[in-house]
Structure formats: C-alpha cells, structure tokens
Amino acid sequence: MFLGAPDGDTALMVLPGHRLLIDGAGAEAVRLSALGSAGSVVASLIFVLPFSLFFKAIYPYVEAHMALILISIVFLMLASEKGESVEDSKEKSPFAKYKYKVFALILFLITGILALRF
C-alpha cells in the first residue's frame, strides 16, 4: 500500500486503498486489506469441503462431456464478442457487425493450429 503510492494527479484512477492513503488513512487501508484477506481465507476454508464433495460427485459427468462443454464455451465466447459497435464504425456494410466475430474466430483457429503444431 505504502510502496505503490500514487501522486495526487492519478489519485482518482487508483484503487480505494490508495485513495485512503492519499486522504491520510494509510494505516486504515492496510488494516482493511488485511481484514479482507483474513476473511477470504476463512470463507475459503468454510467452502472447501462442500465444494470438493460436489465436484467429486459431478466430475465423472463433466469428464464424459468435456468436448461438448468446451465447444459450447468457445461458441458462447465467439457469439458474445461485441467489438466496436456498428454505430461507431465508419463501415456501413450489413456485415460490419460480424467483423470482430470473424476476427475472434480466426484468432481462435490460429491458436488451435499452433497448439496442434507444437
């Protein structure tokens, strides 16, 4: 917190802890950060057993359909690609809205080919 302190010009663009530091409450920021870290450790210890039992039970079903799950995730990622909006674009082509989806698909295919190659 104290080592990465920003100057006054960039104070509005930094993390809340840095804002507290600039306001003179650096010790409070460190205390809150440590409290949040300890709380996350406690929360993870509470959830580790139920989640491990759940995933141990569901893993055989997930493993059997892993290819379909991964293909679905890729399809959803490509379908949700927005890129630049058509209104902001200088292109008025009816296919302009698909430009970034095609770029994403090409990038995905190139990375897949590179993964097969190496």
mmCIF file with all atom_site columns, N, CA and C in Angstrom, residues 44-92:
data_model
loop_
_atom_site.group_PDB
_atom_site.id
_atom_site.type_symbol
_atom_site.label_atom_id
_atom_site.label_alt_id
_atom_site.label_comp_id
_atom_site.label_asym_id
_atom_site.label_entity_id
_atom_site.label_seq_id
_atom_site.pdbx_PDB_ins_code
_atom_site.Cartn_x
_atom_site.Cartn_y
_atom_site.Cartn_z
_atom_site.occupancy
_atom_site.B_iso_or_equiv
_atom_site.pdbx_formal_charge
_atom_site.auth_seq_id
_atom_site.auth_comp_id
_atom_site.auth_asym_id
_atom_site.auth_atom_id
_atom_site.pdbx_PDB_model_num
ATOM 1   N N  . SER A 1 44 ? -12.875 -19.361 2.349   1.00 0.00 ? 44 SER A N  1
ATOM 2   C CA . SER A 1 44 ? -12.427 -20.485 1.530   1.00 0.00 ? 44 SER A CA 1
ATOM 3   C C  . SER A 1 44 ? -12.345 -21.772 2.349   1.00 0.00 ? 44 SER A C  1
ATOM 4   N N  . LEU A 1 45 ? -11.962 -21.671 3.608   1.00 0.00 ? 45 LEU A N  1
ATOM 5   C CA . LEU A 1 45 ? -11.934 -22.866 4.457   1.00 0.00 ? 45 LEU A CA 1
ATOM 6   C C  . LEU A 1 45 ? -13.338 -23.401 4.726   1.00 0.00 ? 45 LEU A C  1
ATOM 7   N N  . ILE A 1 46 ? -14.306 -22.518 4.817   1.00 0.00 ? 46 ILE A N  1
ATOM 8   C CA . ILE A 1 46 ? -15.688 -22.949 5.031   1.00 0.00 ? 46 ILE A CA 1
ATOM 9   C C  . ILE A 1 46 ? -16.227 -23.669 3.796   1.00 0.00 ? 46 ILE A C  1
ATOM 10  N N  . PHE A 1 47 ? -15.892 -23.162 2.611   1.00 0.00 ? 47 PHE A N  1
ATOM 11  C CA . PHE A 1 47 ? -16.467 -23.706 1.378   1.00 0.00 ? 47 PHE A CA 1
ATOM 12  C C  . PHE A 1 47 ? -15.677 -24.846 0.757   1.00 0.00 ? 47 PHE A C  1
ATOM 13  N N  . VAL A 1 48 ? -14.461 -25.110 1.207   1.00 0.00 ? 48 VAL A N  1
ATOM 14  C CA . VAL A 1 48 ? -13.628 -26.105 0.538   1.00 0.00 ? 48 VAL A CA 1
ATOM 15  C C  . VAL A 1 48 ? -14.218 -27.520 0.632   1.00 0.00 ? 48 VAL A C  1
ATOM 16  N N  . LEU A 1 49 ? -14.737 -27.927 1.751   1.00 0.00 ? 49 LEU A N  1
ATOM 17  C CA . LEU A 1 49 ? -15.282 -29.280 1.884   1.00 0.00 ? 49 LEU A CA 1
ATOM 18  C C  . LEU A 1 49 ? -16.562 -29.469 1.070   1.00 0.00 ? 49 LEU A C  1
ATOM 19  N N  . PRO A 1 50 ? -17.561 -28.588 1.168   1.00 0.00 ? 50 PRO A N  1
ATOM 20  C CA . PRO A 1 50 ? -18.752 -28.789 0.342   1.00 0.00 ? 50 PRO A CA 1
ATOM 21  C C  . PRO A 1 50 ? -18.459 -28.759 -1.159  1.00 0.00 ? 50 PRO A C  1
ATOM 22  N N  . PHE A 1 51 ? -17.610 -27.819 -1.579  1.00 0.00 ? 51 PHE A N  1
ATOM 23  C CA . PHE A 1 51 ? -17.287 -27.755 -2.999  1.00 0.00 ? 51 PHE A CA 1
ATOM 24  C C  . PHE A 1 51 ? -16.506 -28.971 -3.461  1.00 0.00 ? 51 PHE A C  1
ATOM 25  N N  . SER A 1 52 ? -15.588 -29.466 -2.646  1.00 0.00 ? 52 SER A N  1
ATOM 26  C CA . SER A 1 52 ? -14.821 -30.642 -3.053  1.00 0.00 ? 52 SER A CA 1
ATOM 27  C C  . SER A 1 52 ? -15.731 -31.862 -3.170  1.00 0.00 ? 52 SER A C  1
ATOM 28  N N  . LEU A 1 53 ? -16.681 -32.020 -2.266  1.00 0.00 ? 53 LEU A N  1
ATOM 29  C CA . LEU A 1 53 ? -17.631 -33.134 -2.380  1.00 0.00 ? 53 LEU A CA 1
ATOM 30  C C  . LEU A 1 53 ? -18.519 -32.994 -3.608  1.00 0.00 ? 53 LEU A C  1
ATOM 31  N N  . PHE A 1 54 ? -18.964 -31.769 -3.879  1.00 0.00 ? 54 PHE A N  1
ATOM 32  C CA . PHE A 1 54 ? -19.807 -31.524 -5.045  1.00 0.00 ? 54 PHE A CA 1
ATOM 33  C C  . PHE A 1 54 ? -19.066 -31.837 -6.338  1.00 0.00 ? 54 PHE A C  1
ATOM 34  N N  . PHE A 1 55 ? -17.849 -31.314 -6.466  1.00 0.00 ? 55 PHE A N  1
ATOM 35  C CA . PHE A 1 55 ? -17.098 -31.528 -7.696  1.00 0.00 ? 55 PHE A CA 1
ATOM 36  C C  . PHE A 1 55 ? -16.623 -32.970 -7.835  1.00 0.00 ? 55 PHE A C  1
ATOM 37  N N  . LYS A 1 56 ? -16.395 -33.649 -6.735  1.00 0.00 ? 56 LYS A N  1
ATOM 38  C CA . LYS A 1 56 ? -16.029 -35.058 -6.801  1.00 0.00 ? 56 LYS A CA 1
ATOM 39  C C  . LYS A 1 56 ? -17.201 -35.876 -7.328  1.00 0.00 ? 56 LYS A C  1
ATOM 40  N N  . ALA A 1 57 ? -18.423 -35.492 -6.952  1.00 0.00 ? 57 ALA A N  1
ATOM 41  C CA . ALA A 1 57 ? -19.606 -36.213 -7.414  1.00 0.00 ? 57 ALA A CA 1
ATOM 42  C C  . ALA A 1 57 ? -19.938 -35.900 -8.867  1.00 0.00 ? 57 ALA A C  1
ATOM 43  N N  . ILE A 1 58 ? -19.721 -34.672 -9.295  1.00 0.00 ? 58 ILE A N  1
ATOM 44  C CA . ILE A 1 58 ? -20.130 -34.269 -10.638 1.00 0.00 ? 58 ILE A CA 1
ATOM 45  C C  . ILE A 1 58 ? -19.035 -34.502 -11.688 1.00 0.00 ? 58 ILE A C  1
ATOM 46  N N  . TYR A 1 59 ? -17.797 -34.700 -11.271 1.00 0.00 ? 59 TYR A N  1
ATOM 47  C CA . TYR A 1 59 ? -16.683 -34.809 -12.209 1.00 0.00 ? 59 TYR A CA 1
ATOM 48  C C  . TYR A 1 59 ? -16.846 -35.912 -13.253 1.00 0.00 ? 59 TYR A C  1
ATOM 49  N N  . PRO A 1 60 ? -17.324 -37.118 -12.919 1.00 0.00 ? 60 PRO A N  1
ATOM 50  C CA . PRO A 1 60 ? -17.475 -38.133 -13.973 1.00 0.00 ? 60 PRO A CA 1
ATOM 51  C C  . PRO A 1 60 ? -18.415 -37.704 -15.097 1.00 0.00 ? 60 PRO A C  1
ATOM 52  N N  . TYR A 1 61 ? -19.461 -36.960 -14.765 1.00 0.00 ? 61 TYR A N  1
ATOM 53  C CA . TYR A 1 61 ? -20.385 -36.486 -15.799 1.00 0.00 ? 61 TYR A CA 1
ATOM 54  C C  . TYR A 1 61 ? -19.748 -35.392 -16.646 1.00 0.00 ? 61 TYR A C  1
ATOM 55  N N  . VAL A 1 62 ? -19.005 -34.527 -16.003 1.00 0.00 ? 62 VAL A N  1
ATOM 56  C CA . VAL A 1 62 ? -18.328 -33.452 -16.722 1.00 0.00 ? 62 VAL A CA 1
ATOM 57  C C  . VAL A 1 62 ? -17.245 -34.025 -17.631 1.00 0.00 ? 62 VAL A C  1
ATOM 58  N N  . GLU A 1 63 ? -16.500 -35.002 -17.124 1.00 0.00 ? 63 GLU A N  1
ATOM 59  C CA . GLU A 1 63 ? -15.416 -35.598 -17.909 1.00 0.00 ? 63 GLU A CA 1
ATOM 60  C C  . GLU A 1 63 ? -15.957 -36.304 -19.152 1.00 0.00 ? 63 GLU A C  1
ATOM 61  N N  . ALA A 1 64 ? -17.105 -36.924 -19.036 1.00 0.00 ? 64 ALA A N  1
ATOM 62  C CA . ALA A 1 64 ? -17.683 -37.640 -20.175 1.00 0.00 ? 64 ALA A CA 1
ATOM 63  C C  . ALA A 1 64 ? -18.110 -36.689 -21.288 1.00 0.00 ? 64 ALA A C  1
ATOM 64  N N  . HIS A 1 65 ? -18.433 -35.462 -20.948 1.00 0.00 ? 65 HIS A N  1
ATOM 65  C CA . HIS A 1 65 ? -18.926 -34.494 -21.931 1.00 0.00 ? 65 HIS A CA 1
ATOM 66  C C  . HIS A 1 65 ? -18.014 -33.284 -22.056 1.00 0.00 ? 65 HIS A C  1
ATOM 67  N N  . MET A 1 66 ? -16.736 -33.440 -21.751 1.00 0.00 ? 66 MET A N  1
ATOM 68  C CA . MET A 1 66 ? -15.811 -32.306 -21.736 1.00 0.00 ? 66 MET A CA 1
ATOM 69  C C  . MET A 1 66 ? -15.700 -31.645 -23.114 1.00 0.00 ? 66 MET A C  1
ATOM 70  N N  . ALA A 1 67 ? -15.642 -32.408 -24.185 1.00 0.00 ? 67 ALA A N  1
ATOM 71  C CA . ALA A 1 67 ? -15.516 -31.815 -25.519 1.00 0.00 ? 67 ALA A CA 1
ATOM 72  C C  . ALA A 1 67 ? -16.722 -30.934 -25.830 1.00 0.00 ? 67 ALA A C  1
ATOM 73  N N  . LEU A 1 68 ? -17.913 -31.410 -25.530 1.00 0.00 ? 68 LEU A N  1
ATOM 74  C CA . LEU A 1 68 ? -19.124 -30.628 -25.784 1.00 0.00 ? 68 LEU A CA 1
ATOM 75  C C  . LEU A 1 68 ? -19.156 -29.362 -24.918 1.00 0.00 ? 68 LEU A C  1
ATOM 76  N N  . ILE A 1 69 ? -18.716 -29.475 -23.682 1.00 0.00 ? 69 ILE A N  1
ATOM 77  C CA . ILE A 1 69 ? -18.683 -28.314 -22.787 1.00 0.00 ? 69 ILE A CA 1
ATOM 78  C C  . ILE A 1 69 ? -17.712 -27.259 -23.317 1.00 0.00 ? 69 ILE A C  1
ATOM 79  N N  . LEU A 1 70 ? -16.524 -27.677 -23.730 1.00 0.00 ? 70 LEU A N  1
ATOM 80  C CA . LEU A 1 70 ? -15.529 -26.722 -24.230 1.00 0.00 ? 70 LEU A CA 1
ATOM 81  C C  . LEU A 1 70 ? -15.967 -26.084 -25.548 1.00 0.00 ? 70 LEU A C  1
ATOM 82  N N  . ILE A 1 71 ? -16.571 -26.870 -26.436 1.00 0.00 ? 71 ILE A N  1
ATOM 83  C CA . ILE A 1 71 ? -17.080 -26.313 -27.698 1.00 0.00 ? 71 ILE A CA 1
ATOM 84  C C  . ILE A 1 71 ? -18.189 -25.308 -27.417 1.00 0.00 ? 71 ILE A C  1
ATOM 85  N N  . SER A 1 72 ? -19.043 -25.611 -26.451 1.00 0.00 ? 72 SER A N  1
ATOM 86  C CA . SER A 1 72 ? -20.116 -24.675 -26.088 1.00 0.00 ? 72 SER A CA 1
ATOM 87  C C  . SER A 1 72 ? -19.553 -23.377 -25.533 1.00 0.00 ? 72 SER A C  1
ATOM 88  N N  . ILE A 1 73 ? -18.533 -23.475 -24.700 1.00 0.00 ? 73 ILE A N  1
ATOM 89  C CA . ILE A 1 73 ? -17.906 -22.273 -24.142 1.00 0.00 ? 73 ILE A CA 1
ATOM 90  C C  . ILE A 1 73 ? -17.288 -21.425 -25.249 1.00 0.00 ? 73 ILE A C  1
ATOM 91  N N  . VAL A 1 74 ? -16.597 -22.058 -26.188 1.00 0.00 ? 74 VAL A N  1
ATOM 92  C CA . VAL A 1 74 ? -15.995 -21.329 -27.305 1.00 0.00 ? 74 VAL A CA 1
ATOM 93  C C  . VAL A 1 74 ? -17.082 -20.665 -28.142 1.00 0.00 ? 74 VAL A C  1
ATOM 94  N N  . PHE A 1 75 ? -18.161 -21.391 -28.417 1.00 0.00 ? 75 PHE A N  1
ATOM 95  C CA . PHE A 1 75 ? -19.258 -20.818 -29.197 1.00 0.00 ? 75 PHE A CA 1
ATOM 96  C C  . PHE A 1 75 ? -19.856 -19.609 -28.488 1.00 0.00 ? 75 PHE A C  1
ATOM 97  N N  . LEU A 1 76 ? -20.080 -19.708 -27.181 1.00 0.00 ? 76 LEU A N  1
ATOM 98  C CA . LEU A 1 76 ? -20.638 -18.588 -26.424 1.00 0.00 ? 76 LEU A CA 1
ATOM 99  C C  . LEU A 1 76 ? -19.693 -17.390 -26.413 1.00 0.00 ? 76 LEU A C  1
ATOM 100 N N  . MET A 1 77 ? -18.406 -17.647 -26.307 1.00 0.00 ? 77 MET A N  1
ATOM 101 C CA . MET A 1 77 ? -17.435 -16.552 -26.315 1.00 0.00 ? 77 MET A CA 1
ATOM 102 C C  . MET A 1 77 ? -17.413 -15.853 -27.674 1.00 0.00 ? 77 MET A C  1
ATOM 103 N N  . LEU A 1 78 ? -17.437 -16.639 -28.746 1.00 0.00 ? 78 LEU A N  1
ATOM 104 C CA . LEU A 1 78 ? -17.438 -16.036 -30.071 1.00 0.00 ? 78 LEU A CA 1
ATOM 105 C C  . LEU A 1 78 ? -18.752 -15.312 -30.343 1.00 0.00 ? 78 LEU A C  1
ATOM 106 N N  . ALA A 1 79 ? -19.867 -15.876 -29.903 1.00 0.00 ? 79 ALA A N  1
ATOM 107 C CA . ALA A 1 79 ? -21.170 -15.249 -30.136 1.00 0.00 ? 79 ALA A CA 1
ATOM 108 C C  . ALA A 1 79 ? -21.332 -13.971 -29.329 1.00 0.00 ? 79 ALA A C  1
ATOM 109 N N  . SER A 1 80 ? -20.701 -13.896 -28.174 1.00 0.00 ? 80 SER A N  1
ATOM 110 C CA . SER A 1 80 ? -20.846 -12.703 -27.336 1.00 0.00 ? 80 SER A CA 1
ATOM 111 C C  . SER A 1 80 ? -19.820 -11.621 -27.658 1.00 0.00 ? 80 SER A C  1
ATOM 112 N N  . GLU A 1 81 ? -18.936 -11.871 -28.601 1.00 0.00 ? 81 GLU A N  1
ATOM 113 C CA . GLU A 1 81 ? -17.945 -10.872 -29.000 1.00 0.00 ? 81 GLU A CA 1
ATOM 114 C C  . GLU A 1 81 ? -18.661 -9.654  -29.565 1.00 0.00 ? 81 GLU A C  1
ATOM 115 N N  . LYS A 1 82 ? -18.386 -8.491  -28.995 1.00 0.00 ? 82 LYS A N  1
ATOM 116 C CA . LYS A 1 82 ? -19.063 -7.279  -29.437 1.00 0.00 ? 82 LYS A CA 1
ATOM 117 C C  . LYS A 1 82 ? -18.167 -6.399  -30.295 1.00 0.00 ? 82 LYS A C  1
ATOM 118 N N  . GLY A 1 83 ? -16.947 -6.202  -29.861 1.00 0.00 ? 83 GLY A N  1
ATOM 119 C CA . GLY A 1 83 ? -16.056 -5.332  -30.607 1.00 0.00 ? 83 GLY A CA 1
ATOM 120 C C  . GLY A 1 83 ? -16.598 -3.920  -30.653 1.00 0.00 ? 83 GLY A C  1
ATOM 121 N N  . GLU A 1 84 ? -16.350 -3.241  -31.741 1.00 0.00 ? 84 GLU A N  1
ATOM 122 C CA . GLU A 1 84 ? -16.822 -1.874  -31.939 1.00 0.00 ? 84 GLU A CA 1
ATOM 123 C C  . GLU A 1 84 ? -18.267 -1.922  -32.414 1.00 0.00 ? 84 GLU A C  1
ATOM 124 N N  . SER A 1 85 ? -19.092 -1.047  -31.888 1.00 0.00 ? 85 SER A N  1
ATOM 125 C CA . SER A 1 85 ? -20.493 -1.058  -32.300 1.00 0.00 ? 85 SER A CA 1
ATOM 126 C C  . SER A 1 85 ? -20.622 -0.570  -33.737 1.00 0.00 ? 85 SER A C  1
ATOM 127 N N  . VAL A 1 86 ? -21.664 -0.987  -34.410 1.00 0.00 ? 86 VAL A N  1
ATOM 128 C CA . VAL A 1 86 ? -21.880 -0.627  -35.808 1.00 0.00 ? 86 VAL A CA 1
ATOM 129 C C  . VAL A 1 86 ? -22.097 0.877   -35.939 1.00 0.00 ? 86 VAL A C  1
ATOM 130 N N  . GLU A 1 87 ? -22.732 1.501   -34.943 1.00 0.00 ? 87 GLU A N  1
ATOM 131 C CA . GLU A 1 87 ? -22.972 2.943   -34.996 1.00 0.00 ? 87 GLU A CA 1
ATOM 132 C C  . GLU A 1 87 ? -21.665 3.721   -34.949 1.00 0.00 ? 87 GLU A C  1
ATOM 133 N N  . ASP A 1 88 ? -20.684 3.214   -34.173 1.00 0.00 ? 88 ASP A N  1
ATOM 134 C CA . ASP A 1 88 ? -19.395 3.887   -34.060 1.00 0.00 ? 88 ASP A CA 1
ATOM 135 C C  . ASP A 1 88 ? -18.487 3.602   -35.246 1.00 0.00 ? 88 ASP A C  1
ATOM 136 N N  . SER A 1 89 ? -18.802 2.552   -35.965 1.00 0.00 ? 89 SER A N  1
ATOM 137 C CA . SER A 1 89 ? -17.961 2.137   -37.078 1.00 0.00 ? 89 SER A CA 1
ATOM 138 C C  . SER A 1 89 ? -18.176 3.050   -38.280 1.00 0.00 ? 89 SER A C  1
ATOM 139 N N  . LYS A 1 90 ? -17.133 3.232   -39.075 1.00 0.00 ? 90 LYS A N  1
ATOM 140 C CA . LYS A 1 90 ? -17.240 4.017   -40.297 1.00 0.00 ? 90 LYS A CA 1
ATOM 141 C C  . LYS A 1 90 ? -17.831 3.187   -41.425 1.00 0.00 ? 90 LYS A C  1
ATOM 142 N N  . GLU A 1 91 ? -17.806 1.854   -41.247 1.00 0.00 ? 91 GLU A N  1
ATOM 143 C CA . GLU A 1 91 ? -18.329 0.968   -42.274 1.00 0.00 ? 91 GLU A CA 1
ATOM 144 C C  . GLU A 1 91 ? -19.843 0.885   -42.153 1.00 0.00 ? 91 GLU A C  1
ATOM 145 N N  . LYS A 1 92 ? -20.518 0.948   -43.278 1.00 0.00 ? 92 LYS A N  1
ATOM 146 C CA . LYS A 1 92 ? -21.975 0.847   -43.278 1.00 0.00 ? 92 LYS A CA 1
ATOM 147 C C  . LYS A 1 92 ? -22.434 -0.457  -43.925 1.00 0.00 ? 92 LYS A C  1
#
